[in-house]
PDB file of C-alpha atoms in Angstrom:
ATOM      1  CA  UNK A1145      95.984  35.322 129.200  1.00  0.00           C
ATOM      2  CA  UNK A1146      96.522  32.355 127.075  1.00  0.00           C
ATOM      3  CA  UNK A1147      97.295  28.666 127.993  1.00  0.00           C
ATOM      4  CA  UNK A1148     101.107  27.463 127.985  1.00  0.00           C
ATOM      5  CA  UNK A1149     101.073  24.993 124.937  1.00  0.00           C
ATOM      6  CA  UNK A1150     102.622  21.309 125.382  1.00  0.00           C
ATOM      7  CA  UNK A1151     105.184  22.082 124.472  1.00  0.00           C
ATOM      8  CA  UNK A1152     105.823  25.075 126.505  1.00  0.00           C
ATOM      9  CA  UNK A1153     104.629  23.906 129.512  1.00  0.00           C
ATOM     10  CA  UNK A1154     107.349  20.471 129.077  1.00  0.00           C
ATOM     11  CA  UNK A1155     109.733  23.303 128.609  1.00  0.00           C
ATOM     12  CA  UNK A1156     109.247  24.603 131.860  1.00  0.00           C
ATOM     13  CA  UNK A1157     108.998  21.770 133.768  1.00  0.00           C
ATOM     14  CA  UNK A1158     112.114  19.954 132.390  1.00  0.00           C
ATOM     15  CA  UNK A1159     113.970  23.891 133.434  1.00  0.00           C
ATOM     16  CA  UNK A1160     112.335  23.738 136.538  1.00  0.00           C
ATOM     17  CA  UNK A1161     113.910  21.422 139.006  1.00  0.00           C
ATOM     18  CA  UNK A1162     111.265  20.278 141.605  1.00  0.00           C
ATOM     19  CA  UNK A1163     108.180  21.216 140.166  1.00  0.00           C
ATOM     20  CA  UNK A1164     105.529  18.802 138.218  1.00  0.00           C
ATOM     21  CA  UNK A1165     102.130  18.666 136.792  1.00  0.00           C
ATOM     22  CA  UNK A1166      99.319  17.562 139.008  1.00  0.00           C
ATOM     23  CA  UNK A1167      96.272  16.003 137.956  1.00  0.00           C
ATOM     24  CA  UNK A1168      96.530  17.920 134.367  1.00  0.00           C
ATOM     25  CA  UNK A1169      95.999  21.595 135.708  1.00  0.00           C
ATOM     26  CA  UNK A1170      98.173  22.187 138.456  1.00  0.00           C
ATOM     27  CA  UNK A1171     101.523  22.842 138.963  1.00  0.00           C
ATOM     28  CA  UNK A1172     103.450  21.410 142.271  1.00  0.00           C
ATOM     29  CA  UNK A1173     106.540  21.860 144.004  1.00  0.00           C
ATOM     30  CA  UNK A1174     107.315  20.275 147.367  1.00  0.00           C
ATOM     31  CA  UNK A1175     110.300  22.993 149.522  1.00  0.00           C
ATOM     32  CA  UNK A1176     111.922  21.334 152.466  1.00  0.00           C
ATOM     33  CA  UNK A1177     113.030  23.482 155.890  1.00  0.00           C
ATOM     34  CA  UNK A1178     115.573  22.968 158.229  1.00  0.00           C
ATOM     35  CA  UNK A1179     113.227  24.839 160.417  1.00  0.00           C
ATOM     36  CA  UNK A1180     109.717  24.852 161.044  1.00  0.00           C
ATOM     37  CA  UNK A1181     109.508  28.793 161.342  1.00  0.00           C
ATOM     38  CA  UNK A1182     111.461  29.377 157.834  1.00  0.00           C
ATOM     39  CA  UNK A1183     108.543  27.267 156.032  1.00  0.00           C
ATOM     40  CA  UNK A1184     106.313  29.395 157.632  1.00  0.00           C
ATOM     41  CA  UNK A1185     108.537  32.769 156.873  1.00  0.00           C
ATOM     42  CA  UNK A1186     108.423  31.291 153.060  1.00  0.00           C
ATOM     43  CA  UNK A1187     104.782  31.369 152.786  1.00  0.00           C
ATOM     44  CA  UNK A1188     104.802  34.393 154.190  1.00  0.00           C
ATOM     45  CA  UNK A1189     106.925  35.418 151.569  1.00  0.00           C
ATOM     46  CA  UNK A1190     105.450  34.140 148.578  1.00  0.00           C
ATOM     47  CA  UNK A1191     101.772  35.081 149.487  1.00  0.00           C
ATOM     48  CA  UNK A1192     102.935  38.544 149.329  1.00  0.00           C
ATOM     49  CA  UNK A1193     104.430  38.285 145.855  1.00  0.00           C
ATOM     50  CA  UNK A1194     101.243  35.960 144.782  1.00  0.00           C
ATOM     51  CA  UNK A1195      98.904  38.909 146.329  1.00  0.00           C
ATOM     52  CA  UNK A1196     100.616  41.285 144.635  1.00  0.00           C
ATOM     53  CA  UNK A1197      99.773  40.241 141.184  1.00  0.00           C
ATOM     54  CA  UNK A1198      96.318  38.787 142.435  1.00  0.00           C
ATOM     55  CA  UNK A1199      97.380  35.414 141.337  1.00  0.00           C
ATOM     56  CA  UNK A1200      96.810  32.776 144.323  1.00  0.00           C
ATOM     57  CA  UNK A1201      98.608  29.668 145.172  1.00  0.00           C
ATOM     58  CA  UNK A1202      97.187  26.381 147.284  1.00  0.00           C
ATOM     59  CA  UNK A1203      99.765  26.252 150.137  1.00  0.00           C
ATOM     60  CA  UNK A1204      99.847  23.250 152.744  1.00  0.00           C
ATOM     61  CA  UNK A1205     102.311  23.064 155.743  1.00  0.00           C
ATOM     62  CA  UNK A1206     102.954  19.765 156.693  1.00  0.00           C
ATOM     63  CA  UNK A1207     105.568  20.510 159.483  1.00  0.00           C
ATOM     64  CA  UNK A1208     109.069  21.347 157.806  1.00  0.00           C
ATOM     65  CA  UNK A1209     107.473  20.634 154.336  1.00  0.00           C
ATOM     66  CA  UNK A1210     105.473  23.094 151.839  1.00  0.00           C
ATOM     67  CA  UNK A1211     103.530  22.150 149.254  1.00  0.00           C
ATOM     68  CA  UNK A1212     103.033  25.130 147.039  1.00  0.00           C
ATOM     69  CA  UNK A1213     100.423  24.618 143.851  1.00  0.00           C
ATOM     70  CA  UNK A1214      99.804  26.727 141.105  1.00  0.00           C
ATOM     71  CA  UNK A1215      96.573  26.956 138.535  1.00  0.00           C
ATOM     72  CA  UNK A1216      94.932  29.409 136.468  1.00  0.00           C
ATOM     73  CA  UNK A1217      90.957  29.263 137.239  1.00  0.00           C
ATOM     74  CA  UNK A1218      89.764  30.992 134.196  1.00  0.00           C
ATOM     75  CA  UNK A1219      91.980  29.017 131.666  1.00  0.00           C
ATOM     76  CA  UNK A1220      91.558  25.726 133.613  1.00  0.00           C
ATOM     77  CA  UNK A1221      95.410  24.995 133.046  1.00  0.00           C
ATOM     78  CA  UNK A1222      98.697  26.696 133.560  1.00  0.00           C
ATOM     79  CA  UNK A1223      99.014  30.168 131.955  1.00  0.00           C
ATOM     80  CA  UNK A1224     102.779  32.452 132.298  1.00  0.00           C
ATOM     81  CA  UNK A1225     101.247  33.840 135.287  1.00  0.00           C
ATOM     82  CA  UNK A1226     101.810  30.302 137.206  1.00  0.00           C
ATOM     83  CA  UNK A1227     105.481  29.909 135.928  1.00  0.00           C
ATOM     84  CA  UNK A1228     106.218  33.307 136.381  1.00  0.00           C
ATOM     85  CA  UNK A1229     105.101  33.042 140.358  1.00  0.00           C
ATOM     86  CA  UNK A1230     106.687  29.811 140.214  1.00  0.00           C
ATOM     87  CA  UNK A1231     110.202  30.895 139.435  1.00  0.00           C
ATOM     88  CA  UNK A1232     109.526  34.141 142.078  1.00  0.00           C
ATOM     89  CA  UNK A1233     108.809  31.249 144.699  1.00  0.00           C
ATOM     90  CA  UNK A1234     112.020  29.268 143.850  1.00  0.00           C
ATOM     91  CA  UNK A1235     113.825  32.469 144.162  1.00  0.00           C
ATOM     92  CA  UNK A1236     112.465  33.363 147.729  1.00  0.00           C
ATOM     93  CA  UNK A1237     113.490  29.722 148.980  1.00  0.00           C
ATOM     94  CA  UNK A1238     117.155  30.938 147.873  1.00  0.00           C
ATOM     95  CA  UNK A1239     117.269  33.449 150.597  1.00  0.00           C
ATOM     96  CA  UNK A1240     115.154  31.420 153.129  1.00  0.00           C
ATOM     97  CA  UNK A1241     116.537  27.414 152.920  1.00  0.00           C
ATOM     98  CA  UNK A1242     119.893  27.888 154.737  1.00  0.00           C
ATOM     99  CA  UNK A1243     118.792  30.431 157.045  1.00  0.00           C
TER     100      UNK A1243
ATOM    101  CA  UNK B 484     100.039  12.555 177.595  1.00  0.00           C
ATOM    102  CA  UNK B 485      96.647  10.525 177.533  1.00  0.00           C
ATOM    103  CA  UNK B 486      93.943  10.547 174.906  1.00  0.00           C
ATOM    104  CA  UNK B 487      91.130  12.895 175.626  1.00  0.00           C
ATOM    105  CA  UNK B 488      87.880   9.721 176.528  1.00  0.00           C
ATOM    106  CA  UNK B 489      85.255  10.121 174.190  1.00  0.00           C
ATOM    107  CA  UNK B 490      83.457  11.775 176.823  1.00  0.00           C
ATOM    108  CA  UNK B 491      86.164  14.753 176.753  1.00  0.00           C
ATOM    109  CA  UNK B 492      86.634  15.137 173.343  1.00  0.00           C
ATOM    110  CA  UNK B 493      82.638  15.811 172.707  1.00  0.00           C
ATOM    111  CA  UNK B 494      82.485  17.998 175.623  1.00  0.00           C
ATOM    112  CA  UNK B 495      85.544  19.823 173.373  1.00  0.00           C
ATOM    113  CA  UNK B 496      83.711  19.736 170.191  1.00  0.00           C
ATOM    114  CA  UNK B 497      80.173  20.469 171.426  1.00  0.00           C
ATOM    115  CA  UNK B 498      81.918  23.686 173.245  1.00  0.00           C
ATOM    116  CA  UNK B 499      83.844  25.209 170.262  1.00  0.00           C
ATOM    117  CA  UNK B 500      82.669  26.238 167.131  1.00  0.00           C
ATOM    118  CA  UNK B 501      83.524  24.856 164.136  1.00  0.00           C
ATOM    119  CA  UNK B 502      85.568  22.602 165.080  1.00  0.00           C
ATOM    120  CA  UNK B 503      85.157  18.863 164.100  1.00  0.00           C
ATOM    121  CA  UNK B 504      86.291  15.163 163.895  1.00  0.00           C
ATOM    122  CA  UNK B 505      87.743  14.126 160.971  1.00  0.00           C
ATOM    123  CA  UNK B 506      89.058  10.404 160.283  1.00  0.00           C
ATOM    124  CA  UNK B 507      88.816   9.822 163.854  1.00  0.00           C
ATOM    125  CA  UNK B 508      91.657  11.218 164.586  1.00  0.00           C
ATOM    126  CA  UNK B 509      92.130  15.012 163.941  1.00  0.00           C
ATOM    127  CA  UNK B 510      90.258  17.823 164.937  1.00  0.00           C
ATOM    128  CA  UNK B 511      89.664  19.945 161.914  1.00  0.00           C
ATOM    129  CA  UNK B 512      88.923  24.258 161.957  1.00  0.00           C
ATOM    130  CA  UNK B 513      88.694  26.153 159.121  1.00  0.00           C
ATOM    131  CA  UNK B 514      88.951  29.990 159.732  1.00  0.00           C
ATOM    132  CA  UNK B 515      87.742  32.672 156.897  1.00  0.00           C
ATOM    133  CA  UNK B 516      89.194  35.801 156.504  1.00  0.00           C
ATOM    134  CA  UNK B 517      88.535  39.003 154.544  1.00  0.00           C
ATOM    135  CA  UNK B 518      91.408  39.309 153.180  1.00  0.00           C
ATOM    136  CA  UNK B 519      93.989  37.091 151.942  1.00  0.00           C
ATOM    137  CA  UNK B 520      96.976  38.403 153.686  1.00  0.00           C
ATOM    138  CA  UNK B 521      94.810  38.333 157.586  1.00  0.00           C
ATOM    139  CA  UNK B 522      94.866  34.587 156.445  1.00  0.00           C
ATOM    140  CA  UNK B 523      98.466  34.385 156.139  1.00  0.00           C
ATOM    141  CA  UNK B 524      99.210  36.544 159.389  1.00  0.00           C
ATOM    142  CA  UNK B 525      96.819  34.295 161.471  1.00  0.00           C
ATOM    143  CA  UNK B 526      98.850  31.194 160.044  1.00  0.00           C
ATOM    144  CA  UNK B 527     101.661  33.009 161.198  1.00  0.00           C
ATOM    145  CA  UNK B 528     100.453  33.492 165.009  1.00  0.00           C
ATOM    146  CA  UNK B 529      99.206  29.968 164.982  1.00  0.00           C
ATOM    147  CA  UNK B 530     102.671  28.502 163.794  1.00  0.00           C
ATOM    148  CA  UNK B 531     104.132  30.279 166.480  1.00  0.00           C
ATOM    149  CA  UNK B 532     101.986  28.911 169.476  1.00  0.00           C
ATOM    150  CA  UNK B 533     102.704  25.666 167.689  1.00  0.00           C
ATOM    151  CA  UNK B 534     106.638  25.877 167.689  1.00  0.00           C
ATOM    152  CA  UNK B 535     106.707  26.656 171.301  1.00  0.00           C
ATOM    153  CA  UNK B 536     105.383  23.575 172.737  1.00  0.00           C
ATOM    154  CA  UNK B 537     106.479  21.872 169.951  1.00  0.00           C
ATOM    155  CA  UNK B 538     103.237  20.185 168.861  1.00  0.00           C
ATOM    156  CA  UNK B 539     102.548  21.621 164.893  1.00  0.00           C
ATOM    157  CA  UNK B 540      99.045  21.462 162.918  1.00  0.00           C
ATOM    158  CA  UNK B 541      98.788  20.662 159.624  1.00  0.00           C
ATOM    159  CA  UNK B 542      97.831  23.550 157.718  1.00  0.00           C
ATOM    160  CA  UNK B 543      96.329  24.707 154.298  1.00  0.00           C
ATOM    161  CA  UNK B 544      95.343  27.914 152.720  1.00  0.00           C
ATOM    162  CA  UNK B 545      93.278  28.386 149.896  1.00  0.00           C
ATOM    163  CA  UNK B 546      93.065  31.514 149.204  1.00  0.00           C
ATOM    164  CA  UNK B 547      90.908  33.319 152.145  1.00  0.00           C
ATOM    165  CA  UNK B 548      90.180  30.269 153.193  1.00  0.00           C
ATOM    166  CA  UNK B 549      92.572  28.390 156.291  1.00  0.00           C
ATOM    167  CA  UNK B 550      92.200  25.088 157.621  1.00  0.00           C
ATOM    168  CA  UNK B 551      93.609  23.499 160.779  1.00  0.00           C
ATOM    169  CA  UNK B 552      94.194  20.180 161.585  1.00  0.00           C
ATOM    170  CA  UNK B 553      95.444  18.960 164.663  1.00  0.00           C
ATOM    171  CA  UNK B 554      96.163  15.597 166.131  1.00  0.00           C
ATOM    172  CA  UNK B 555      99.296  13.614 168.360  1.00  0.00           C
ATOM    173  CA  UNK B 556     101.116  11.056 166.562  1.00  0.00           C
ATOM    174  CA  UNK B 557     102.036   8.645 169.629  1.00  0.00           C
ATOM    175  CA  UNK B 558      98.692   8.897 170.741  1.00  0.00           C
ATOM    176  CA  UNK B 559      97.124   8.545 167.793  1.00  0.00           C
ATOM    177  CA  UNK B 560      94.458  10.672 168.516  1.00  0.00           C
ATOM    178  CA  UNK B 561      93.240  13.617 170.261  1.00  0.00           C
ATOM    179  CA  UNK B 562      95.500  14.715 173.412  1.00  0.00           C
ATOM    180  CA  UNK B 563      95.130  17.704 175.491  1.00  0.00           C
ATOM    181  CA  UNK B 564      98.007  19.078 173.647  1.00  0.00           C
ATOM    182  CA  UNK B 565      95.758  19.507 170.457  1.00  0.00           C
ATOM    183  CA  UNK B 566      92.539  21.156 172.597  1.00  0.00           C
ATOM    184  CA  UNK B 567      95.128  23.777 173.864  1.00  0.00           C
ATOM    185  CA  UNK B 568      96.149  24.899 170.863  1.00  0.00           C
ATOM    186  CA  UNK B 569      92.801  24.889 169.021  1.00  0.00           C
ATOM    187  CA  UNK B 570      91.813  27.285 171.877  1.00  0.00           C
ATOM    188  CA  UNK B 571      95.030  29.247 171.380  1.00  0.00           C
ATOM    189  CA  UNK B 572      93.987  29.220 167.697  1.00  0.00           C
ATOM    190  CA  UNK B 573      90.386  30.691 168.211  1.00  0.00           C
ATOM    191  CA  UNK B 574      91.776  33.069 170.537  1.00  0.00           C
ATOM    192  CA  UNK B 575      94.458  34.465 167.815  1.00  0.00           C
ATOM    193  CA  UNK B 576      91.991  34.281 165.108  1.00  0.00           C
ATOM    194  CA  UNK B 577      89.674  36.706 167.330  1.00  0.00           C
ATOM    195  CA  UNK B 578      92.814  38.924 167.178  1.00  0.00           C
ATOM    196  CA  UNK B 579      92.928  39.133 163.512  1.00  0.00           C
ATOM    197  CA  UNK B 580      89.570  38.226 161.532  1.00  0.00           C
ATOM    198  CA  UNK B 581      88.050  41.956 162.089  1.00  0.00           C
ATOM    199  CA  UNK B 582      91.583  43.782 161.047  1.00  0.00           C
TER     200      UNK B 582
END
């Protein structure tokens, strides 16, 4: 899988509320919880979907915050297989913020 | 709730595998798992314990890798609150490392 180009990858992010480049290789979103149990139901949630096409996020829970990040090893940078999960994990947090 | 004395919390540490003092401050555990998912089920359990006493760790996953820190704000340091629920930790991650 190839690298997302500039130009591409400024695309995404400017379509993308939220979510920024970290530190030139990662992407990073930040998803508040009213409760501490729904963070914990959305990582639940997106590890599934990130298992299921082998593709593996960082996650840190810092109480009723997530930090989700995104990076493709191989291509040292962000590839369509980062957005793609990305967009998947903005979805879940749809069903899961106002629970 | 009082500060474990330094006398306490290296009794803790010298007891419990793998645990350690980081910063002065937290106590730090990082659990491995076979596969990714046991990871995300222990992280589960532990949030759990955490939400019923209300006292929550900070917590990140990369990939099959967990790590656990705990500490108490207002004491700045290392309570009894945070030795209970390391042991409540080990205990769950005994549950679910073999699966």
């Amino acid at each position: 899988m190839e690298k997302l180009t500039e130009q591409e990858l400024q695309q995404f992010l400017e379509s993308h509320q939220g979510w920024q480049l970290v530190d030139e290789k990662w992407i990073e979103k930040k998803y508040r919880f009213k409760e501490y149990l729904n963070g914990v139901d959305f990582v639940q949630e997106i590890a599934k979907a990130s298992e299921e096409i082998n593709h593996h996020p960082f996650i840190a829970i810092d109480y009723k915050l997530v930090r989700v990040r995104l990076s493709s090893w191989k291509e040292n940078g962000i590839t369509p297989l980062d957005t793609k999960l990305a967009e998947q994990y903005d979805a879940i947090y749809e069903t899961i913020k106002n629970v």
